mmCIF file of N, CA and C in Angstrom:
data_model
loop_
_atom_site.group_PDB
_atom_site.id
_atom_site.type_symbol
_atom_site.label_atom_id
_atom_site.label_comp_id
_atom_site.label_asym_id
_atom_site.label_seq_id
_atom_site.Cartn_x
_atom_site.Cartn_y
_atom_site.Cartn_z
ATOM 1 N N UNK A 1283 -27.145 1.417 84.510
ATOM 2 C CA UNK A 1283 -25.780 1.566 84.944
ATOM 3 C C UNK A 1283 -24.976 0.298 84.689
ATOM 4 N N UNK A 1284 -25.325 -0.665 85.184
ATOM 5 C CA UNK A 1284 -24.975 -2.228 84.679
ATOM 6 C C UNK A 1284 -24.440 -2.764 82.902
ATOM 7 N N UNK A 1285 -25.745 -1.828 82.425
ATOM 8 C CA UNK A 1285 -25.695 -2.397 80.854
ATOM 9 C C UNK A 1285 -24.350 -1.380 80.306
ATOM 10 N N UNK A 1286 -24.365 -0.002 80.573
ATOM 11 C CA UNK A 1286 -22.849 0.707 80.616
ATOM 12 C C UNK A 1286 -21.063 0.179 80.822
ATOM 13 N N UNK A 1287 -21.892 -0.686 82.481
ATOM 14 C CA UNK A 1287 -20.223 -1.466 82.569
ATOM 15 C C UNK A 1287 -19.966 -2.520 81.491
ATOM 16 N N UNK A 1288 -20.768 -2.922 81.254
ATOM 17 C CA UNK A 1288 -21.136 -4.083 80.683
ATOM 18 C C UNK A 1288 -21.114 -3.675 79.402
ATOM 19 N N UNK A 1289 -21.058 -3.165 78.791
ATOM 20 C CA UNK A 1289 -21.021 -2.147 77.581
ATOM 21 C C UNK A 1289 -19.402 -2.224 77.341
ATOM 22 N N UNK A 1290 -19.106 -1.750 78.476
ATOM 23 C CA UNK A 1290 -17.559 -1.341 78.614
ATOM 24 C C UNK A 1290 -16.361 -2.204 78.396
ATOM 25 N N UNK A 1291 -16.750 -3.115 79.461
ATOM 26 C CA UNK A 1291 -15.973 -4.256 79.075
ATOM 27 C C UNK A 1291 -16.262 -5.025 78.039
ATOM 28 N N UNK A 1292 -17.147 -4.900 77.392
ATOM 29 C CA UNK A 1292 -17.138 -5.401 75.855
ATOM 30 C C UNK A 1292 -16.130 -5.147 74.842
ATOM 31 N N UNK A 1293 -16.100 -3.677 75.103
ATOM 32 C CA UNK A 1293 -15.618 -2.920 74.507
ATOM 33 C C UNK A 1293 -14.133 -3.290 74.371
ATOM 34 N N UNK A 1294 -13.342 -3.384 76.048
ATOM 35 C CA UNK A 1294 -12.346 -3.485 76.556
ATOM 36 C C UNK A 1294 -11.452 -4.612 76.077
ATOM 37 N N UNK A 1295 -12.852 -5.602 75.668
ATOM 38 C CA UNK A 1295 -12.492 -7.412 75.377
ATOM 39 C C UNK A 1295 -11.667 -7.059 74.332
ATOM 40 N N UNK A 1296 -12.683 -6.267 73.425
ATOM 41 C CA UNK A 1296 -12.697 -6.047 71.547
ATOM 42 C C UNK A 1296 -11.155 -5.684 71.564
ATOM 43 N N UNK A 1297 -10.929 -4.654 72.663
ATOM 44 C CA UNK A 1297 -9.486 -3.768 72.089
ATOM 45 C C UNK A 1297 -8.552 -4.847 72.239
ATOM 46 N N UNK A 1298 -8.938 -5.281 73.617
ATOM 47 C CA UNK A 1298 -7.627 -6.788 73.877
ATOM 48 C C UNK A 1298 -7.513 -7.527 73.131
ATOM 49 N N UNK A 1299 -8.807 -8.463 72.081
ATOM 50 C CA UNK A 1299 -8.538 -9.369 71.069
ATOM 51 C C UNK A 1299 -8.012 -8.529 69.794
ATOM 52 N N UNK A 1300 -8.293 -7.633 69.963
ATOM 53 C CA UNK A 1300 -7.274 -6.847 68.471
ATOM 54 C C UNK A 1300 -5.787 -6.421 69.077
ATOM 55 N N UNK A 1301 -5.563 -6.497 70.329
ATOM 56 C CA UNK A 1301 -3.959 -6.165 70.312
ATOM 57 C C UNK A 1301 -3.415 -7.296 70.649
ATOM 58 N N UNK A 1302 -3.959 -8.748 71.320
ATOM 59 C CA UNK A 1302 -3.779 -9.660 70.938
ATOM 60 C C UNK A 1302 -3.565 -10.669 69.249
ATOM 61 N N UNK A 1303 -4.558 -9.739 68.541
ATOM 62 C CA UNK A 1303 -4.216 -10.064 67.078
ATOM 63 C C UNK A 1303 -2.792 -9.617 66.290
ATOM 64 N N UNK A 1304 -2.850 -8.227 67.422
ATOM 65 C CA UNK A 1304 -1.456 -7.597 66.502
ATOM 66 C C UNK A 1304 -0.150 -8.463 67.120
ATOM 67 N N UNK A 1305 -0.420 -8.976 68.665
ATOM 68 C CA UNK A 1305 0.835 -9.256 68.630
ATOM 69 C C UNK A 1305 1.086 -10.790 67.881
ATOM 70 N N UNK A 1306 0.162 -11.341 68.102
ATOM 71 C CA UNK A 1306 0.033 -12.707 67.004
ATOM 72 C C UNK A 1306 0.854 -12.627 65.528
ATOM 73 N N UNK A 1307 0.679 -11.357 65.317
ATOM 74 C CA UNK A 1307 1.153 -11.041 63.681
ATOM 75 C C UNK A 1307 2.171 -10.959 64.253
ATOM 76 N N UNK A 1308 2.436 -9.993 64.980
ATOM 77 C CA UNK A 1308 4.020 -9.412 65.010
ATOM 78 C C UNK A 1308 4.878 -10.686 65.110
ATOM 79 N N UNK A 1309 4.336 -11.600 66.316
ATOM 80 C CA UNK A 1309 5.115 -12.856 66.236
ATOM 81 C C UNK A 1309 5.343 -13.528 65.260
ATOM 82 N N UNK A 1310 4.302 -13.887 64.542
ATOM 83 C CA UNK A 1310 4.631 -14.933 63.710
ATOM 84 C C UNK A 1310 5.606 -13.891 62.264
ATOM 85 N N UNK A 1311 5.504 -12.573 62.426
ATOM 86 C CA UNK A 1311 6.329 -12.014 61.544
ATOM 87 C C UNK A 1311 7.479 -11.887 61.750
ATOM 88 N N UNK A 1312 7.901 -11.774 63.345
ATOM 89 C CA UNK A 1312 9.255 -12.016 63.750
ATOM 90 C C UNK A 1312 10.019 -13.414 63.509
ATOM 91 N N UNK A 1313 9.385 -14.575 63.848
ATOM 92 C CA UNK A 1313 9.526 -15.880 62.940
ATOM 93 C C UNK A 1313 10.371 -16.173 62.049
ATOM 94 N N UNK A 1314 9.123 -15.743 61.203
ATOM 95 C CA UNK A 1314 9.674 -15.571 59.886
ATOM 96 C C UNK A 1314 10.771 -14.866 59.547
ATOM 97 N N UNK A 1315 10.917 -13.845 59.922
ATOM 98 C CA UNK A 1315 12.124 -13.367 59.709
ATOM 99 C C UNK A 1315 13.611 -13.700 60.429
ATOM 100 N N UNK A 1316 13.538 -13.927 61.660
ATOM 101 C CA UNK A 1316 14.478 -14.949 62.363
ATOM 102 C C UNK A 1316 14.892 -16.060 61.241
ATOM 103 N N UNK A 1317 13.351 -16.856 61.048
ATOM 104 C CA UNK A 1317 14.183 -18.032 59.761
ATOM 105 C C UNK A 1317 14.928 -17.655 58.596
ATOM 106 N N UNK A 1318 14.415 -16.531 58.079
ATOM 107 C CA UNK A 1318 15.267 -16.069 56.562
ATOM 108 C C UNK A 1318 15.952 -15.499 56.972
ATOM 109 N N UNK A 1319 17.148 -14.849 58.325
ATOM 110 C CA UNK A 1319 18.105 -14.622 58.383
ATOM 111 C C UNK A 1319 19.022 -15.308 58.987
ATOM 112 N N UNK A 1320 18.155 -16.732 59.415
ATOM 113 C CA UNK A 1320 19.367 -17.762 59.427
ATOM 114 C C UNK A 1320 19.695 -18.654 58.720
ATOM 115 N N UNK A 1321 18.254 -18.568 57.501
ATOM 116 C CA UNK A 1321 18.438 -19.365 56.380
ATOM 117 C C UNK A 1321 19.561 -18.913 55.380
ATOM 118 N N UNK A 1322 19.803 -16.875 55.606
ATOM 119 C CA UNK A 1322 20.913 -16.963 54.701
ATOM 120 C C UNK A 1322 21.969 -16.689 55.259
ATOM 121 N N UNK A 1323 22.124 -16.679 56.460
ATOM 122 C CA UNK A 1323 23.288 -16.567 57.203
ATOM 123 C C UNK A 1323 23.968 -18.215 56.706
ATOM 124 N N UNK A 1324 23.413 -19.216 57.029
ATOM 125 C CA UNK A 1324 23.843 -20.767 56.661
ATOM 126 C C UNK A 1324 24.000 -20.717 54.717
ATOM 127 N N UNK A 1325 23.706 -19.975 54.314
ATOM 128 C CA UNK A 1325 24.042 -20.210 52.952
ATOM 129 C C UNK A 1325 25.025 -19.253 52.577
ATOM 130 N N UNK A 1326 25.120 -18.381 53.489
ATOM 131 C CA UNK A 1326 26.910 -17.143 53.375
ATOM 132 C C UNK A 1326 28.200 -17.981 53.927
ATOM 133 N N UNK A 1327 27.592 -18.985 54.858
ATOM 134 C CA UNK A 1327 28.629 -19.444 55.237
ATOM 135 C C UNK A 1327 29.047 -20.656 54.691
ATOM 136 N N UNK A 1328 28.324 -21.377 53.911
ATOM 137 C CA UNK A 1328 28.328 -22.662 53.350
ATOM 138 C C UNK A 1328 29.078 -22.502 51.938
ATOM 139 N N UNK A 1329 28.689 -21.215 51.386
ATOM 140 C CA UNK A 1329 29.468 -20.628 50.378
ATOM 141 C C UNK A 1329 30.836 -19.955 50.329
ATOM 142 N N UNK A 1330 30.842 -19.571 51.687
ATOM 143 C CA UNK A 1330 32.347 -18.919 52.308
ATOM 144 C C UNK A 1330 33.104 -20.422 52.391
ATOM 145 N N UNK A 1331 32.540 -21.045 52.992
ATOM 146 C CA UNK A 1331 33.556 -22.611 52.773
ATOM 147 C C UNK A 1331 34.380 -23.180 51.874
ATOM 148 N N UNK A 1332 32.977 -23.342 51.002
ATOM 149 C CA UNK A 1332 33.472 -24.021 49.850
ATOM 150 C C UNK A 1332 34.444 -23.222 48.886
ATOM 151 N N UNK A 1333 34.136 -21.958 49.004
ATOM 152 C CA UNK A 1333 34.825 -20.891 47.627
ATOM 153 C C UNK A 1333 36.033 -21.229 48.390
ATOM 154 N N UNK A 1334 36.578 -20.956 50.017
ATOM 155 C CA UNK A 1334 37.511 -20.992 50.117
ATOM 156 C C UNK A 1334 38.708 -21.938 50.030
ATOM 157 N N UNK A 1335 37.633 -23.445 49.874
ATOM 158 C CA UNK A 1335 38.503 -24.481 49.768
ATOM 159 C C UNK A 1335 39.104 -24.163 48.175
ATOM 160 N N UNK A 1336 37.944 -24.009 47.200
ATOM 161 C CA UNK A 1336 38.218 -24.103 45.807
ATOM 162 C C UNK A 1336 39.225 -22.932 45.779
ATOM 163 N N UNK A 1337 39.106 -21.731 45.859
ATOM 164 C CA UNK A 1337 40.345 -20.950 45.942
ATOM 165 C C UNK A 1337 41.688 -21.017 45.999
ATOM 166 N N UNK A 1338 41.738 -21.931 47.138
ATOM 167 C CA UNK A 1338 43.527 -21.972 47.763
ATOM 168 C C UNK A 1338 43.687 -22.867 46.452
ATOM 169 N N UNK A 1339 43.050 -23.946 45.897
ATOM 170 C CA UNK A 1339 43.645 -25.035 44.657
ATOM 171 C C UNK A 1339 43.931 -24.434 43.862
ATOM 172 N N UNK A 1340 42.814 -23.546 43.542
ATOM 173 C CA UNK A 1340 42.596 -22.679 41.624
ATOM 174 C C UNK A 1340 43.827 -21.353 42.206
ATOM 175 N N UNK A 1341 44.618 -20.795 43.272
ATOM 176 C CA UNK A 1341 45.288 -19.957 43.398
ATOM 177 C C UNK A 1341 46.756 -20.728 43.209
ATOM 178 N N UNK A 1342 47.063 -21.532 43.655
ATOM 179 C CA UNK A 1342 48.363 -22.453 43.418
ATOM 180 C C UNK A 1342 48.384 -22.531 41.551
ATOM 181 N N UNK A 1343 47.478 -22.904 41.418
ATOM 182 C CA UNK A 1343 47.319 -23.664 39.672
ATOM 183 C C UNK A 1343 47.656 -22.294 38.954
ATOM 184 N N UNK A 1344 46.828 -21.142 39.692
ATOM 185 C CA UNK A 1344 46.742 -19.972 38.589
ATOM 186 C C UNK A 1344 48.037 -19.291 38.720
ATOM 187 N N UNK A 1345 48.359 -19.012 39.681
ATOM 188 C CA UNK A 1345 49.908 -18.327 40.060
ATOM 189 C C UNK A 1345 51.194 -19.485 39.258
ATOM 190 N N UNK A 1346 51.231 -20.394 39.665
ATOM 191 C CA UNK A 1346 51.653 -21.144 38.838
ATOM 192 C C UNK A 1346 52.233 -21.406 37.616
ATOM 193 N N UNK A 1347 50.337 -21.136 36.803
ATOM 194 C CA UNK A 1347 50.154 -20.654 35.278
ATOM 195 C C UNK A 1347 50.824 -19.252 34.979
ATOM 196 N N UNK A 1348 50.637 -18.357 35.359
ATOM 197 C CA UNK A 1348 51.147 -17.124 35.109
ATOM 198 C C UNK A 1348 52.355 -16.989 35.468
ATOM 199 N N UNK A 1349 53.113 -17.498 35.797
ATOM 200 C CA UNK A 1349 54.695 -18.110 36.265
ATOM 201 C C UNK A 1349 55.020 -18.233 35.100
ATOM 202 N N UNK A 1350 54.862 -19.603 34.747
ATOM 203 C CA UNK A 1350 55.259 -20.296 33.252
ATOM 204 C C UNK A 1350 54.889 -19.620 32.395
ATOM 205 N N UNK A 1351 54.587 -18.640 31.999
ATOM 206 C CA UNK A 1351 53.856 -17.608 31.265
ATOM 207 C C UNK A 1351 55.171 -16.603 31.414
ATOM 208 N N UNK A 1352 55.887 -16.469 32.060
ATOM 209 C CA UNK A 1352 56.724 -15.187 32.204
ATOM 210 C C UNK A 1352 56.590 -14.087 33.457
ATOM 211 N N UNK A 1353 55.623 -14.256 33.803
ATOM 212 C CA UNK A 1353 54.931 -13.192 35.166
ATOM 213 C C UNK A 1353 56.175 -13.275 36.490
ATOM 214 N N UNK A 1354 56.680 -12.083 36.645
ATOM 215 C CA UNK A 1354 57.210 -12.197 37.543
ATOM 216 C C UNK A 1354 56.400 -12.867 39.373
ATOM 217 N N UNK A 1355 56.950 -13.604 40.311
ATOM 218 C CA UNK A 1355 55.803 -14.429 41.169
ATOM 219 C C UNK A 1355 54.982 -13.371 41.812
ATOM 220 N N UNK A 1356 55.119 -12.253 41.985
ATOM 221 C CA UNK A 1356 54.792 -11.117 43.026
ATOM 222 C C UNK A 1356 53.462 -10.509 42.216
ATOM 223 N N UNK A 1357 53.988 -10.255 40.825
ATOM 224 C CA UNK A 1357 52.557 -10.141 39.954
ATOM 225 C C UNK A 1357 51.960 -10.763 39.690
ATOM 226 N N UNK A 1358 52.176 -11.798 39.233
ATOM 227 C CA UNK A 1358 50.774 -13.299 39.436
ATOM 228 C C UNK A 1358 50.138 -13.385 40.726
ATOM 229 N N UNK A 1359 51.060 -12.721 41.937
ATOM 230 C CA UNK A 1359 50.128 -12.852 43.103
ATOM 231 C C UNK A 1359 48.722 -11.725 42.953
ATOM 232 N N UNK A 1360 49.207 -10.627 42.653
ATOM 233 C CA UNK A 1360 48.468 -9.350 42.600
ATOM 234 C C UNK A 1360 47.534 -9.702 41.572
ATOM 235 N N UNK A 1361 47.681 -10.082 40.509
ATOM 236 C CA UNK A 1361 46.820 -10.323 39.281
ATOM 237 C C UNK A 1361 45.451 -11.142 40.109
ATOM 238 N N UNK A 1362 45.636 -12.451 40.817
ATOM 239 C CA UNK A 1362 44.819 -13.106 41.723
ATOM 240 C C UNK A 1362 44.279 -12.712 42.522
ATOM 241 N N UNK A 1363 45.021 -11.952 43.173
ATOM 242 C CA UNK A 1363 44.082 -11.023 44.284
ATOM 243 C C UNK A 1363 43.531 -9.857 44.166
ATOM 244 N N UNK A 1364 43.461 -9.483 43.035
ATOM 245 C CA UNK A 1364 42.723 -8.763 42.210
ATOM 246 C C UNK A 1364 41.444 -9.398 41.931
ATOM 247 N N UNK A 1365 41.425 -10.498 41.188
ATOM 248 C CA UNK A 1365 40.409 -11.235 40.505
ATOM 249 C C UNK A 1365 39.569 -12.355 42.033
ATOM 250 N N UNK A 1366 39.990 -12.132 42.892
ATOM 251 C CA UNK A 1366 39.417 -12.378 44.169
ATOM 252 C C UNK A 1366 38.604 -11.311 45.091
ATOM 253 N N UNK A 1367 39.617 -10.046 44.693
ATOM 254 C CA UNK A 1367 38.550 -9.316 45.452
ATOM 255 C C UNK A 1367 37.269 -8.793 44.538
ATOM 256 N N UNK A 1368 37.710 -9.282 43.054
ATOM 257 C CA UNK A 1368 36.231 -9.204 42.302
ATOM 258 C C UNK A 1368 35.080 -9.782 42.290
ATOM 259 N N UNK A 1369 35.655 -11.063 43.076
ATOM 260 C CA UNK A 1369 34.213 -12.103 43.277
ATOM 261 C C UNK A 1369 33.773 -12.080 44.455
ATOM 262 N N UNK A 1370 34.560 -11.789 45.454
ATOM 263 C CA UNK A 1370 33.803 -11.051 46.804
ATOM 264 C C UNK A 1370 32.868 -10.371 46.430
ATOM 265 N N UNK A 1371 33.409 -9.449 45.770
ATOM 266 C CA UNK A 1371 32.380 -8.391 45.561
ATOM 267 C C UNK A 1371 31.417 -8.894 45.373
ATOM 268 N N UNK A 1372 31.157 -9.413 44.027
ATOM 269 C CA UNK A 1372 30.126 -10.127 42.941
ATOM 270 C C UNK A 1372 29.012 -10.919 44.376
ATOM 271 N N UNK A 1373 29.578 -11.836 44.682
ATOM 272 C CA UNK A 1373 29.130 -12.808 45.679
ATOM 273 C C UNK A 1373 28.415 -11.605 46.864
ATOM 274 N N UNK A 1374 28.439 -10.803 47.547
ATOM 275 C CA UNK A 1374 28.350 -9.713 48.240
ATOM 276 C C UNK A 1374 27.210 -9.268 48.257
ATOM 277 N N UNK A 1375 27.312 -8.543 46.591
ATOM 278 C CA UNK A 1375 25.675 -7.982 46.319
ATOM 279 C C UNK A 1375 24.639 -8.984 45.977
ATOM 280 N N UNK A 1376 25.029 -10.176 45.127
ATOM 281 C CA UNK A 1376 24.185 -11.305 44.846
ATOM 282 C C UNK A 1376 23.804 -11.768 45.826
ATOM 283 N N UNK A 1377 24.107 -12.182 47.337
ATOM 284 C CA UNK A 1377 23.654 -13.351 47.810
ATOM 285 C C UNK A 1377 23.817 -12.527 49.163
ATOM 286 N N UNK A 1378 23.854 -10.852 49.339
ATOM 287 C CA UNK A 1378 23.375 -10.442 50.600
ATOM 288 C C UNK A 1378 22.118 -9.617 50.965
ATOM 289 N N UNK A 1379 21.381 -9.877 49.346
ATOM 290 C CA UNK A 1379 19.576 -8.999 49.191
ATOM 291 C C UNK A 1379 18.788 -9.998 49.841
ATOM 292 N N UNK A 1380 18.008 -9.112 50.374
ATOM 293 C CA UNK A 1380 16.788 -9.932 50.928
ATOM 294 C C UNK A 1380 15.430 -10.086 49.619
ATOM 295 N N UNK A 1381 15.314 -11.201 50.191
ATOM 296 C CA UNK A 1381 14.238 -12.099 49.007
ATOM 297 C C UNK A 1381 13.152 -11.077 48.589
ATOM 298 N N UNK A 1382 12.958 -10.571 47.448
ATOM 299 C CA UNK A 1382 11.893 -9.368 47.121
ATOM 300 C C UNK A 1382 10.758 -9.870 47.531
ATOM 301 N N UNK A 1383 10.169 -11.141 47.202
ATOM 302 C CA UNK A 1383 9.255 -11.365 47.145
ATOM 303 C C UNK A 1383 8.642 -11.800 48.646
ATOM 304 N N UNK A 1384 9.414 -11.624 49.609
ATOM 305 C CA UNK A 1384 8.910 -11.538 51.221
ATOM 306 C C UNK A 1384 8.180 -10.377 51.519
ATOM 307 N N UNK A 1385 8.083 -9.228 50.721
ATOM 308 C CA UNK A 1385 8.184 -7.864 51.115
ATOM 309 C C UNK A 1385 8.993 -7.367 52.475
ATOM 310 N N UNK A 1386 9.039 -6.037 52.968
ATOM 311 C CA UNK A 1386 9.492 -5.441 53.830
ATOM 312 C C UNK A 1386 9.077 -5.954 54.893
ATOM 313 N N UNK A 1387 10.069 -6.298 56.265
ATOM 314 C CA UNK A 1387 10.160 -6.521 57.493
ATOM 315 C C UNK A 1387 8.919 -5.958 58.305
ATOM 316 N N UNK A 1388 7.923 -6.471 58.558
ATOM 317 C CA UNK A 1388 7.114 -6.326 59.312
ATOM 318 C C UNK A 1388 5.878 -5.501 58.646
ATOM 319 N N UNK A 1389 5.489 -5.958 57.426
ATOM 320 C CA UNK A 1389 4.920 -4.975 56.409
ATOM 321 C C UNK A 1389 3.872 -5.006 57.127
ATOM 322 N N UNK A 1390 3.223 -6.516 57.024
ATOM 323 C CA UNK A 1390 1.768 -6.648 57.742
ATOM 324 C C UNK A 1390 1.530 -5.727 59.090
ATOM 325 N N UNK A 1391 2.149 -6.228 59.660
ATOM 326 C CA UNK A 1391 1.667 -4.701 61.159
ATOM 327 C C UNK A 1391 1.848 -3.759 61.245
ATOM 328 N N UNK A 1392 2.585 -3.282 60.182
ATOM 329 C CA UNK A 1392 2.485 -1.890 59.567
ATOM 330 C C UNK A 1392 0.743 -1.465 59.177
ATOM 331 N N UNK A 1393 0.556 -2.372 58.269
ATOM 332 C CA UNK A 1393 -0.283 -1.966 57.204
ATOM 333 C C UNK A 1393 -1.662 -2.059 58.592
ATOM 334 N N UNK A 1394 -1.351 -2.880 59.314
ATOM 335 C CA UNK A 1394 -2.794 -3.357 60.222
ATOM 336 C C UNK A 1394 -3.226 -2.474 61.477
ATOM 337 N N UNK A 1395 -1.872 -1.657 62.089
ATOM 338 C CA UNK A 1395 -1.922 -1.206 63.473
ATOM 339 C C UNK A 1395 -2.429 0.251 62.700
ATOM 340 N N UNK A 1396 -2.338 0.658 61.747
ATOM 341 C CA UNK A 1396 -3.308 2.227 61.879
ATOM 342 C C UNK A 1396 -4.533 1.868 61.919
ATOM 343 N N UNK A 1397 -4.797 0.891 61.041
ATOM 344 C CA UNK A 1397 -6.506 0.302 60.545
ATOM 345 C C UNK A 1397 -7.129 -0.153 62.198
ATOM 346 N N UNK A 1398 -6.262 -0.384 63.375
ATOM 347 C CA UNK A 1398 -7.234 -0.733 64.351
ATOM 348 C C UNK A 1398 -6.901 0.279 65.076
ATOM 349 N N UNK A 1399 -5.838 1.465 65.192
ATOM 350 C CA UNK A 1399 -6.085 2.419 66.162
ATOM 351 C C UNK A 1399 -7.444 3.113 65.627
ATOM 352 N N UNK A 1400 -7.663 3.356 64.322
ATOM 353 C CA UNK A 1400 -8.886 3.847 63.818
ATOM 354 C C UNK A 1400 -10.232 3.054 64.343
ATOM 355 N N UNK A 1401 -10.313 1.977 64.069
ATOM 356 C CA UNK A 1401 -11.129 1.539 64.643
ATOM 357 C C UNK A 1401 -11.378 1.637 66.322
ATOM 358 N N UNK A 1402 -10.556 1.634 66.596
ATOM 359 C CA UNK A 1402 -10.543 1.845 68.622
ATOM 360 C C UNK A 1402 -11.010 3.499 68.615
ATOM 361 N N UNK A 1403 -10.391 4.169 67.835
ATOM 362 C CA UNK A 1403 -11.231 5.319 67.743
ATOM 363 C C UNK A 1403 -12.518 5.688 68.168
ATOM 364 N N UNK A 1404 -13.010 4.981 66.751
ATOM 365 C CA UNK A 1404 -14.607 4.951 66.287
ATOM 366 C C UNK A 1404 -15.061 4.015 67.883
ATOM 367 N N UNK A 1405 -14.703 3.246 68.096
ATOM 368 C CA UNK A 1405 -15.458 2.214 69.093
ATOM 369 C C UNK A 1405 -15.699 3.211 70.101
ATOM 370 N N UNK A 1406 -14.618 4.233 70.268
ATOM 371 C CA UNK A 1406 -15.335 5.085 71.752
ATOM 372 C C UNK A 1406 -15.506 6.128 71.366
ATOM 373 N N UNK A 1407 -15.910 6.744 70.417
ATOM 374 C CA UNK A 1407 -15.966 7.983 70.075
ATOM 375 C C UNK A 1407 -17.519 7.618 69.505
#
């Protein structure tokens, strides 16, 4: 009867150090991902800065240019803000993908939590 309990809580340990393993992963996968979305949150915004400083200069110069050119001022504005909301764009899809080579958000405890409900299975079955 002894070697049964004792059996049991073996058993009990096993399941705890494997859902202790999962949450280990999960953490350190949450981590990680916390860092690469503040790593590119700080590089959306570091880039939102700067474009915007360079903008207001290169928008004076270019409106300007297209002035002396003949452009009535209202269409040199539009022509610019045209060619602004093209690099939003551009900038948008380029630099709002997540890094391929991280794979998918929480792949690992995906891939790990069927492989030990199976096993917890087998352990009492």
């Amino acid at each position: 009867m002894i070697e049964g309990s004792q059996e049991s809580k073996g058993r009990i340990q096993q399941i705890l150090e494997v859902l202790t393993d999962h949450a280990e992963l999960a953490s350190l996968e949450l981590r990680f991902e916390a860092k690469q979305a503040s790593r590119r949150l700080a590089v959306l915004a570091a880039v939102a800065l700067l474009i915007s400083m360079v903008v207001v200069l290169l928008h004076v110069a270019l409106i300007l240019g297209l002035v002396a050119l003949g452009l009535h001022p209202a269409f040199a504005c539009l022509v610019v803000a045209a060619a602004d909301a093209g690099g939003a764009y551009a900038m948008a899809v380029n630099l709002g993908r997540r890094d391929p080579r991280a794979g998918s958000p929480f792949e690992q405890t995906r891939q790990e939590l069927p492989e030990s409900v199976e096993w917890i299975r087998k352990l009492f079955s």
